[in-house]
C-alpha positions as a Python dict, from the first residue, in 0.01 Angstrom:
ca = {
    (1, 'X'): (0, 0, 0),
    (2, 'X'): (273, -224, -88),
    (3, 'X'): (336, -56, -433),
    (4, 'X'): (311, 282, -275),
    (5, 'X'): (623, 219, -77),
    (6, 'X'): (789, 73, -254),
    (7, 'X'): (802, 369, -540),
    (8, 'X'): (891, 583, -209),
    (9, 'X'): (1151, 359, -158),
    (10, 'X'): (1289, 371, -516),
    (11, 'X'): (1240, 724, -568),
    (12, 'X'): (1421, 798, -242),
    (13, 'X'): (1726, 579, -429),
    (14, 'X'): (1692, 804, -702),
    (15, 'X'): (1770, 1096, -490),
    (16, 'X'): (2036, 902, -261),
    (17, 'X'): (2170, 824, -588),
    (18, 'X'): (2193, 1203, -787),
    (19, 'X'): (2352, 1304, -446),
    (20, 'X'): (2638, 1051, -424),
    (21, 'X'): (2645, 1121, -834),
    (22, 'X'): (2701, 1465, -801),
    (23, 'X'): (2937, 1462, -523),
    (24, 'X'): (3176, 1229, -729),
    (25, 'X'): (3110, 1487, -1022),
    (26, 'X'): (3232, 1764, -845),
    (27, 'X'): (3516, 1548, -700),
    (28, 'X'): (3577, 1442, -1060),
    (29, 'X'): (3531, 1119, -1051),
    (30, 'X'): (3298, 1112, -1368),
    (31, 'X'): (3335, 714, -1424),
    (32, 'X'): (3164, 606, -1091),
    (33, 'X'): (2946, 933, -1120),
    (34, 'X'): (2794, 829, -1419),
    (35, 'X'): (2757, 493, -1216),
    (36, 'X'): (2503, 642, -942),
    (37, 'X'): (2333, 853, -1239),
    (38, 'X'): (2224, 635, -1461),
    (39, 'X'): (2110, 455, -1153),
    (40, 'X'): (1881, 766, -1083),
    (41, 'X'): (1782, 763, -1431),
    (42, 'X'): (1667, 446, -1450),
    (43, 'X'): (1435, 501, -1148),
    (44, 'X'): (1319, 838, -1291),
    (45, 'X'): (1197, 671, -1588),
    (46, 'X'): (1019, 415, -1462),
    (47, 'X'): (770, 647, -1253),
    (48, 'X'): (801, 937, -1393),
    (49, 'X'): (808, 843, -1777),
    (50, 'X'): (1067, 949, -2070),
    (51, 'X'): (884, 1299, -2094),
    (52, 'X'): (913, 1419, -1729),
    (53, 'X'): (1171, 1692, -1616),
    (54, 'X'): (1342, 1462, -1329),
    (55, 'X'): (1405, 1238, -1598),
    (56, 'X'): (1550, 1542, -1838),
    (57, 'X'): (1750, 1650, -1524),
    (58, 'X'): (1899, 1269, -1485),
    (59, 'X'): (1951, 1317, -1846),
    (60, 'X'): (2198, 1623, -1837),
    (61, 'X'): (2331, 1483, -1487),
    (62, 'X'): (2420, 1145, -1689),
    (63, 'X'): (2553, 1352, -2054),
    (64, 'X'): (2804, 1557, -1789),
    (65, 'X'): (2931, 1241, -1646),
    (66, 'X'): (2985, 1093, -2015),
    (67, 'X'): (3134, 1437, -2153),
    (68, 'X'): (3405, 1382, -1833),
    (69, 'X'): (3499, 1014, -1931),
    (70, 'X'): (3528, 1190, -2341),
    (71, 'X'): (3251, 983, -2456),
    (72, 'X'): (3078, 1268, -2648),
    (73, 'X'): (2836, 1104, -2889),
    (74, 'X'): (2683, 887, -2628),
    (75, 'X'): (2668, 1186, -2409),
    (76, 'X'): (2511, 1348, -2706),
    (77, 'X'): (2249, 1121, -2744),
    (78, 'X'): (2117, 1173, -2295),
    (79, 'X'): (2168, 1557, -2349),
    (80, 'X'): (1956, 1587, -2665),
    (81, 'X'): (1689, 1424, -2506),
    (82, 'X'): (1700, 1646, -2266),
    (83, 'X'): (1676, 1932, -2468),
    (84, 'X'): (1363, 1824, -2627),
    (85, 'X'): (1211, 1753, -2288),
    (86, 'X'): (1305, 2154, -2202),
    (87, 'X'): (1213, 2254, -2541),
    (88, 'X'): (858, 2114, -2500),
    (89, 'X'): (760, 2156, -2131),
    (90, 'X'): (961, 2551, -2082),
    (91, 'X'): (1006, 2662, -2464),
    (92, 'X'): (1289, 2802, -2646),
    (93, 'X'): (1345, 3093, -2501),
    (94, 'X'): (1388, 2946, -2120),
    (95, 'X'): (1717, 2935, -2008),
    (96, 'X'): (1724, 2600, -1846),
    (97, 'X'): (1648, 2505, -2242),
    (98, 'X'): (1892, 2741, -2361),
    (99, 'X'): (2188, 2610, -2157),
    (100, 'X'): (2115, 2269, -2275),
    (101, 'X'): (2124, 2344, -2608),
    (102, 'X'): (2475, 2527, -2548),
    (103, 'X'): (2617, 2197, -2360),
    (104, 'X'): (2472, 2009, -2640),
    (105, 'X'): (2653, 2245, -2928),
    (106, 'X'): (2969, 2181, -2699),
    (107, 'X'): (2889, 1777, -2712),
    (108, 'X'): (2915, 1811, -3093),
    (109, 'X'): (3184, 2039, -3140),
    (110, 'X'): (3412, 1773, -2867),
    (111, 'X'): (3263, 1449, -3083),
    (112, 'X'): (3403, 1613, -3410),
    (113, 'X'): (3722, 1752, -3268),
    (114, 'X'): (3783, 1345, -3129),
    (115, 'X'): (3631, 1236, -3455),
    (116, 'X'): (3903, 1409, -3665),
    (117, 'X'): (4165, 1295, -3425),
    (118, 'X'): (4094, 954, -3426),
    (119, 'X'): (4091, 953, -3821),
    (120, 'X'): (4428, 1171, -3882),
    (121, 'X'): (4579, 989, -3604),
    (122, 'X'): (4794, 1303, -3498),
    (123, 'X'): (5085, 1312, -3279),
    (124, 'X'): (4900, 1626, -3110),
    (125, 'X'): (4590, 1488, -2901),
    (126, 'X'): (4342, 1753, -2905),
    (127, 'X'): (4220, 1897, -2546),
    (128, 'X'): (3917, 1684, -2463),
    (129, 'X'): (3813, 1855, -2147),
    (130, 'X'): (3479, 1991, -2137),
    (131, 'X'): (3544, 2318, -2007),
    (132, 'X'): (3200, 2387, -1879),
    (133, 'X'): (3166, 2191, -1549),
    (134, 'X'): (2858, 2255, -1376),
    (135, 'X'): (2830, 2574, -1161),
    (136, 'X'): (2827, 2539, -805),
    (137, 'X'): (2508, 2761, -811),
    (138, 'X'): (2374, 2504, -1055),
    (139, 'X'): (2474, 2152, -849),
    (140, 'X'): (2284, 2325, -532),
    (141, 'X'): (1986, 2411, -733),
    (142, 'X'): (1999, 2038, -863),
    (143, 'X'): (2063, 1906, -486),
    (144, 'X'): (1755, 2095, -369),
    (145, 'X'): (1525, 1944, -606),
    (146, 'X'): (1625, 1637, -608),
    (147, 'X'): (1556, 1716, -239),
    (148, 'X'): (1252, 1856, -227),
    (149, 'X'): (1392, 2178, -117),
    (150, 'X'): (1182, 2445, -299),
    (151, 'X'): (1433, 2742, -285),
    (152, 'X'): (1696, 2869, -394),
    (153, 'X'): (2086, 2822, -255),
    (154, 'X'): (2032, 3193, -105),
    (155, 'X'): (1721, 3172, 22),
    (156, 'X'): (1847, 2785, 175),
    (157, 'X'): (2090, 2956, 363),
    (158, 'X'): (1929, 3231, 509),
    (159, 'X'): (1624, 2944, 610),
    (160, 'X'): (1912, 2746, 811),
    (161, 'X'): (2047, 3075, 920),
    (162, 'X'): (1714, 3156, 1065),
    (163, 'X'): (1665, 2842, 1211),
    (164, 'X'): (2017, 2832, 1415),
    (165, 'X'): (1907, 3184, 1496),
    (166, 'X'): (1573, 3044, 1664),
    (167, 'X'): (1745, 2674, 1811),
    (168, 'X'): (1990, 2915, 1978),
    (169, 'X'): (1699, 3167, 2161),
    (170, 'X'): (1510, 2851, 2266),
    (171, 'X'): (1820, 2710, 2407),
    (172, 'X'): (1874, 3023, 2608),
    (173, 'X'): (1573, 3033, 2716),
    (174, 'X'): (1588, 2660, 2836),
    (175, 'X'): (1901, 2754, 3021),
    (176, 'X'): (1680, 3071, 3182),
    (177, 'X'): (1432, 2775, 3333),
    (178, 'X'): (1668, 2522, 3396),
    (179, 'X'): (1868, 2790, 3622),
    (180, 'X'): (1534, 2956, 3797),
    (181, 'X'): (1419, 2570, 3853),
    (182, 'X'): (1749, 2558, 4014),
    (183, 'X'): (1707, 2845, 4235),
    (184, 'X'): (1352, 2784, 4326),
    (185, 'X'): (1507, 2413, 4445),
    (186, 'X'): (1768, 2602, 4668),
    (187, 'X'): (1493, 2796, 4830),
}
């Protein structure tokens, strides 16, 4: 019982962890980012194991924090791993697989372009931003699995529009009782 929680506990770091790691992503602080991340990642691997998708996700999470600080081969090295996770468990033709491989031909094409910089030692520093930032679309669908939510950003909003919707009658209708309670005290 012990052990059981405390993997819940850790796992629930992992998640505490992709949230604050994201946020500082989108913020653009990719330096403490990669911080809470790798965090994540290190928890992800040891329960899930180096095969698992939550560890491929951690993966990408951790290679977009690296691309931001311009460390492109170690970023590299977390994104191809992830791609071979993809590859295996969704195939080639997925496009969570596909998109990886296009952030990982990006990796590579940013590594050489520092690469040749760094050897000619030019005046002219080459533009080192990684121009493909992670959709918005793309850090909700990562929030709500790391979650636990099982829908999409559309379908989240509509739930908690619903829900308001519903708190809202059931308040009204508290307010109906409270007031005929009210009345029925008067009398």
């Amino acid at each position: 019982k012990q052990w059981y929680q405390r993997r819940v506990r850790d796992l629930e770091q992992a998640a505490f962890d992709i949230n604050i790691g994201l946020m500082l992503h989108t913020k653009g602080d990719s330096k403490n980012s990669q911080r809470f991340l790798e965090s994540a990642l290190k928890l992800h691997k040891k329960f899930h194991g180096t095969g698992s998708v939550q560890v491929a996700m951690c993966n990408i999470l951790v290679a977009r924090a690296l691309a931001g600080n311009a460390d492109f081969r170690e970023a590299m090295k977390y994104q191809k791993h992830a791609f071979e996770v993809y590859s295996e468990k969704y195939g080639e033709e997925d496009k969570r697989t596909k998109d990886c491989q296009a952030f990982l031909s990006k990796l590579t094409q940013k590594a050489v372009e520092l690469q040749k910089w760094l050897q000619n030692k030019e005046k002219t520093v080459p533009n080192m931003l990684v121009n493909e930032a992670l959709p918005d679309t793309t850090i909700s669908e990562m929030l709500a699995t790391v979650n636990g939510i099982p829908a999409t950003p559309s379908k989240i909003k509509s739930n908690v529009t619903k829900e308001s919707e519903t708190k809202n009658e059931a308040d009204e209708k508290l307010e109906e009782i409270k007031q005929q309670g009210d009345k029925e005290d008067l009398d």
